[in-house]
PDB file of C-alpha atoms in Angstrom:
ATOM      1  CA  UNK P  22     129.356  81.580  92.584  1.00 53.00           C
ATOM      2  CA  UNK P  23     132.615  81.305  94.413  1.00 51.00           C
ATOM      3  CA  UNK P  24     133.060  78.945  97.640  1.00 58.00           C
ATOM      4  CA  UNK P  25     132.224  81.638  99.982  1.00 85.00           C
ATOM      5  CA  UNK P  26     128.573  81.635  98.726  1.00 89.00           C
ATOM      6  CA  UNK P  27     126.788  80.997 101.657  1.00 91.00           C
ATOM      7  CA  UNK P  28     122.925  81.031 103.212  1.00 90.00           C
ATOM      8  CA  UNK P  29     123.306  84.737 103.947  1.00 93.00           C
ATOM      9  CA  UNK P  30     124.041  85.118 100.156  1.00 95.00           C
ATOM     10  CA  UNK P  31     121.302  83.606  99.259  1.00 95.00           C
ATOM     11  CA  UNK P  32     118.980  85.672 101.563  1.00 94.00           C
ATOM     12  CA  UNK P  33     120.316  89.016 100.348  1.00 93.00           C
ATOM     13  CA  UNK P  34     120.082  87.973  97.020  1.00 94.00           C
ATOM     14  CA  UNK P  35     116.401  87.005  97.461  1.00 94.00           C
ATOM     15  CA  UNK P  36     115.662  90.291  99.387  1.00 91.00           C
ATOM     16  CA  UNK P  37     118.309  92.282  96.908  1.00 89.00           C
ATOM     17  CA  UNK P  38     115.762  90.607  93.821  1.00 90.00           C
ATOM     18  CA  UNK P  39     112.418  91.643  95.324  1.00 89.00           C
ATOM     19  CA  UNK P  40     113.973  94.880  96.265  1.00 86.00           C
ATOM     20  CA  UNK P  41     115.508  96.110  93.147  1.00 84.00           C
ATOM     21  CA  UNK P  42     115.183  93.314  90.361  1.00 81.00           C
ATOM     22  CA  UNK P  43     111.000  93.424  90.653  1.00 74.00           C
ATOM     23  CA  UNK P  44     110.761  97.661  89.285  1.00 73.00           C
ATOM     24  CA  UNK P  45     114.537  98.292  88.965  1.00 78.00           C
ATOM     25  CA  UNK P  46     114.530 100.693  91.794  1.00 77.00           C
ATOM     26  CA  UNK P  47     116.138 100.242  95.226  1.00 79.00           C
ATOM     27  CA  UNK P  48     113.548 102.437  97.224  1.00 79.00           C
ATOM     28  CA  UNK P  49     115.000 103.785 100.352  1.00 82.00           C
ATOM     29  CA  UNK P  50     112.468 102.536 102.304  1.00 84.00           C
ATOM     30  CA  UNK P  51     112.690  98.631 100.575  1.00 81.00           C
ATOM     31  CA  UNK P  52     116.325  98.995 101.435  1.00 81.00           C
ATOM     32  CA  UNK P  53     115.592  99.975 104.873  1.00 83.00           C
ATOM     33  CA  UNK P  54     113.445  97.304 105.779  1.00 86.00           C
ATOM     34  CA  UNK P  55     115.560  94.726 103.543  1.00 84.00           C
ATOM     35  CA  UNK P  56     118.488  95.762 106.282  1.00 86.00           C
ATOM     36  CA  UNK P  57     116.137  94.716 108.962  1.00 88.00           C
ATOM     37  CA  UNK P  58     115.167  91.380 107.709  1.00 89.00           C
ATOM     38  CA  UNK P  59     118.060  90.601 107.344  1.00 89.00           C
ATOM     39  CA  UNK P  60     119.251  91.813 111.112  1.00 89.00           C
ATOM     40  CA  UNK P  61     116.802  89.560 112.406  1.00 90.00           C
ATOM     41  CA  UNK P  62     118.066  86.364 110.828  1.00 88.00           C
ATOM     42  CA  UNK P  63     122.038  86.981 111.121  1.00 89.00           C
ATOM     43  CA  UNK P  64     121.711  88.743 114.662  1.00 90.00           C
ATOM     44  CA  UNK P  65     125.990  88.195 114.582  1.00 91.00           C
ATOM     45  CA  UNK P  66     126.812  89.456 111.590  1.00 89.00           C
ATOM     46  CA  UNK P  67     128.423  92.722 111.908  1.00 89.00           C
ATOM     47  CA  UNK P  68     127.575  95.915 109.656  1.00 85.00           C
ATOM     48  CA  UNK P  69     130.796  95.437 108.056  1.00 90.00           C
ATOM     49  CA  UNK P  70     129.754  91.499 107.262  1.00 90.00           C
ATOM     50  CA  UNK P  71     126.799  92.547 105.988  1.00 89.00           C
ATOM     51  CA  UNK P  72     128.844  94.958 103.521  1.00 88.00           C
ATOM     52  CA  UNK P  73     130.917  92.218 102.190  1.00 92.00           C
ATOM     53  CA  UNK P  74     128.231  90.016 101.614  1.00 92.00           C
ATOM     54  CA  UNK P  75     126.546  93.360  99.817  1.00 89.00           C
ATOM     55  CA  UNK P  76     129.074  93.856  98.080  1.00 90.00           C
ATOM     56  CA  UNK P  77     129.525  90.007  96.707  1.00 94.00           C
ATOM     57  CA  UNK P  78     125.411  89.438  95.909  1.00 93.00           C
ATOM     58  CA  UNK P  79     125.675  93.209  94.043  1.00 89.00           C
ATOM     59  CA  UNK P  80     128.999  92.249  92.152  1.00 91.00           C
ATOM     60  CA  UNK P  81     127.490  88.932  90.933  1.00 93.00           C
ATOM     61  CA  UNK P  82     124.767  90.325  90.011  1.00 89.00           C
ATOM     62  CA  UNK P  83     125.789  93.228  87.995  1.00 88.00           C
ATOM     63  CA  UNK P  84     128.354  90.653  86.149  1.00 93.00           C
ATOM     64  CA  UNK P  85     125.306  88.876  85.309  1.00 91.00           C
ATOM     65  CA  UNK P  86     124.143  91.849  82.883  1.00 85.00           C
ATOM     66  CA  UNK P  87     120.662  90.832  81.775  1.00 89.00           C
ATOM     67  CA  UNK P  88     117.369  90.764  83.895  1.00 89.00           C
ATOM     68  CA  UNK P  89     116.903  87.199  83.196  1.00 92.00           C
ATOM     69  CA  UNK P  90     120.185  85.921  84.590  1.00 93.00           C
ATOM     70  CA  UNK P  91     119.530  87.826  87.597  1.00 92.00           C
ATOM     71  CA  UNK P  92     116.318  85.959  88.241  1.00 92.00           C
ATOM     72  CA  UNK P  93     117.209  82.809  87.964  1.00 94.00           C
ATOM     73  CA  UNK P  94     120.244  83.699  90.292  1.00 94.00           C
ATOM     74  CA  UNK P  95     117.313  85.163  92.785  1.00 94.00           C
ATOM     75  CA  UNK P  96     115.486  81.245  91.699  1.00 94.00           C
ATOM     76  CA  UNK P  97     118.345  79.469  92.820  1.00 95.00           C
ATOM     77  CA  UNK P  98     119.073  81.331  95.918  1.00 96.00           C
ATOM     78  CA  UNK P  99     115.430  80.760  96.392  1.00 95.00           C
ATOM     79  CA  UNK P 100     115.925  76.824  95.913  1.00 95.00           C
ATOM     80  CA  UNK P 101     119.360  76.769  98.292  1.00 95.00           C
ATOM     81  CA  UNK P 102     117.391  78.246 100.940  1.00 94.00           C
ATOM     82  CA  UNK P 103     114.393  75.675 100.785  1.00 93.00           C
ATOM     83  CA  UNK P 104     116.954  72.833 100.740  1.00 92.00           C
ATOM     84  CA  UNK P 105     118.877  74.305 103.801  1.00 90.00           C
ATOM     85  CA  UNK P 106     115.741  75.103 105.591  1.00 89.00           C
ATOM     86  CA  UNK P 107     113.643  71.918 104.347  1.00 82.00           C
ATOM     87  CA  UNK P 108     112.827  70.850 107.624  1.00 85.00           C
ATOM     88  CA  UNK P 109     111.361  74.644 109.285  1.00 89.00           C
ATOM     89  CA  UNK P 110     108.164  75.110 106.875  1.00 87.00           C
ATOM     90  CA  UNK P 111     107.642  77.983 109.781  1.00 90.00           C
ATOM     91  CA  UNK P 112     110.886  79.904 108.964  1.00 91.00           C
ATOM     92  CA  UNK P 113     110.491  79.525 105.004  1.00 93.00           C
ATOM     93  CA  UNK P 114     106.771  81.241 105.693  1.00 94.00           C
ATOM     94  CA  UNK P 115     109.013  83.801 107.721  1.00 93.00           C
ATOM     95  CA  UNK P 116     110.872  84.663 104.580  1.00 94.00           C
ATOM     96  CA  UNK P 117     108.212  85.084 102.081  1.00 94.00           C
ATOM     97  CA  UNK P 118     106.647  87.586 104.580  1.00 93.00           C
ATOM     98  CA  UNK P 119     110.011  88.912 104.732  1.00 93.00           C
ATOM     99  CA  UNK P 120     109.623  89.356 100.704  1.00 93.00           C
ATOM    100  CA  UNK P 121     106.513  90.334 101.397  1.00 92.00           C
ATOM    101  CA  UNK P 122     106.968  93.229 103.539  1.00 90.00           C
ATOM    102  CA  UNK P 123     110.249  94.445 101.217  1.00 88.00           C
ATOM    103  CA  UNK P 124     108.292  94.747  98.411  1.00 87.00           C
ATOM    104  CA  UNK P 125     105.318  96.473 100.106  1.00 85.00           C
ATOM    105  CA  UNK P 126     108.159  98.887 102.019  1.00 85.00           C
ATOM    106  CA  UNK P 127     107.287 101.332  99.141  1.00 81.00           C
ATOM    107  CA  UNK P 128     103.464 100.966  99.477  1.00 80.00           C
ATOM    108  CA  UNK P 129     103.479  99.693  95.953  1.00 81.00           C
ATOM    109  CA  UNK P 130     102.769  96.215  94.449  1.00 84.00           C
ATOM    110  CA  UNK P 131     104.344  95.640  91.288  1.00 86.00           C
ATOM    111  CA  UNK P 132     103.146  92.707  89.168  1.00 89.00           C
ATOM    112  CA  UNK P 133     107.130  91.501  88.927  1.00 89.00           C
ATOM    113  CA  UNK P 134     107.020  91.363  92.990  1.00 90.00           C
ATOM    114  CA  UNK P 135     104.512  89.073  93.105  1.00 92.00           C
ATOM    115  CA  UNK P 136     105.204  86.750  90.543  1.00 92.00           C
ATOM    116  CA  UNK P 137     108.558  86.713  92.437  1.00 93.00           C
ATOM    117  CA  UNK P 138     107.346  86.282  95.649  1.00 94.00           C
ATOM    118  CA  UNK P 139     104.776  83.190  94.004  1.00 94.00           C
ATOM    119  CA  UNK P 140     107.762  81.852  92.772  1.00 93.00           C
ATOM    120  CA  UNK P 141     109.559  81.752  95.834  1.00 94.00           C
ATOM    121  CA  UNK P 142     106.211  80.409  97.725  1.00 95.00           C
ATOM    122  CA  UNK P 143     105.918  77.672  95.657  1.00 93.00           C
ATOM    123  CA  UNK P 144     109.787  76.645  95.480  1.00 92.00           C
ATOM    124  CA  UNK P 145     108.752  75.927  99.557  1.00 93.00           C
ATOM    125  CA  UNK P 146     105.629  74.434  98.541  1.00 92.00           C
ATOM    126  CA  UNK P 147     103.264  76.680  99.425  1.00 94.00           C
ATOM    127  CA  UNK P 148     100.752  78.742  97.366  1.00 92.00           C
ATOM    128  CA  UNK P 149     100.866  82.231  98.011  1.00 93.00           C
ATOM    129  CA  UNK P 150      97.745  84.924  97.131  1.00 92.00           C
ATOM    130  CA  UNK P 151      98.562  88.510  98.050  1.00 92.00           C
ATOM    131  CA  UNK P 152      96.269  91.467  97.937  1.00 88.00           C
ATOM    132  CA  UNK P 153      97.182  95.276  97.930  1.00 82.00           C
ATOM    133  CA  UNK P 154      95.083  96.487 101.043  1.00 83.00           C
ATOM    134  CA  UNK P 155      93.543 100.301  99.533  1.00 80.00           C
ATOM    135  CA  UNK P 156      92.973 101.463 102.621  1.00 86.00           C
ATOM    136  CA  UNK P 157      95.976 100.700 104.544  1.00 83.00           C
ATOM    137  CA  UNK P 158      98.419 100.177 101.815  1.00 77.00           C
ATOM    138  CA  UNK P 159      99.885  97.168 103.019  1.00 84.00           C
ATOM    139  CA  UNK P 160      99.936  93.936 100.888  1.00 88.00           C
ATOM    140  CA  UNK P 161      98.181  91.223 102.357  1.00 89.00           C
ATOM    141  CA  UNK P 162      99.801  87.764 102.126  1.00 90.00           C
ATOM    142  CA  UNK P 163      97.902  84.527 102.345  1.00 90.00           C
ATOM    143  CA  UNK P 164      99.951  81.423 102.267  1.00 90.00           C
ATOM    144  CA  UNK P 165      98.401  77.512 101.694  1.00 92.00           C
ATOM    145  CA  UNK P 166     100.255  74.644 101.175  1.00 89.00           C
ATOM    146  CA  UNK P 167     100.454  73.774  97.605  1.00 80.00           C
ATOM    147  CA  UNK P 168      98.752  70.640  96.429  1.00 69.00           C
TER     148      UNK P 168
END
């Protein structure tokens, strides 16, 4: 990672790896969504930002070239984040619902998605459970502190 890897990196890597890494499909509705999440955490950074920093998390990843090199890239970006947000348990809840809600955009749970989401609850200490609602379709997300 170069110099100019920074927290917003990191968060569009996570949401890049739940979005596309999890079923190797970027739905258009994940992607939607994904842009959302991420509008609501960097408020100031412009759509053309936001395309660089695309651009840079996509680029490292496909130099990465296997599946497992991408994941642990989406595991460290998942550790940087808990270290830079170690003191706002609240906001690290915020982004596994944001994972949460990404990789529900498609009203499919894939097995992948939630052992990355897990992974990324427990990396901030929590223990996550999460349920594919039938009815509604949505994936329900509860979140305990680990022990």
């Amino acid at each position: 990672m170069s110099g100019d890897w920074s927290y917003a990196h990191d968060l569009v890597n996570m949401y890049l790896g739940i979005a596309h890494l999890a079923d190797s499909e970027l739905d258009p509705e994940e992607q939607r969504t994904f842009l959302l999440k991420f509008k609501e955490w960097m408020p100031d950074v412009t759509l053309e930002g936001f395309g660089k920093i695309w651009d840079e998390v996509l680029a490292l990843n496909n130099s990465l070239g296997s599946r497992e090199n991408r994941y642990a890239l989406y595991l460290q970006s998942t550790v940087n984040i808990a270290q830079y947000m170690s003191d706002h348990r609240d906001r690290l809840k915020d982004i596994i619902r944001d994972l949460v809600d990404i990789a529900g955009a498609d009203g499919v749970l894939h097995d992948n998605e939630a052992t990355m989401i897990k992974a990324a609850a427990c990396s901030y200490g929590f223990s996550a459970d999460l349920r594919l609602n039938a009815k509604t379709g949505r994936i329900e997300l509860t979140l305990k502190p680990a022990h």
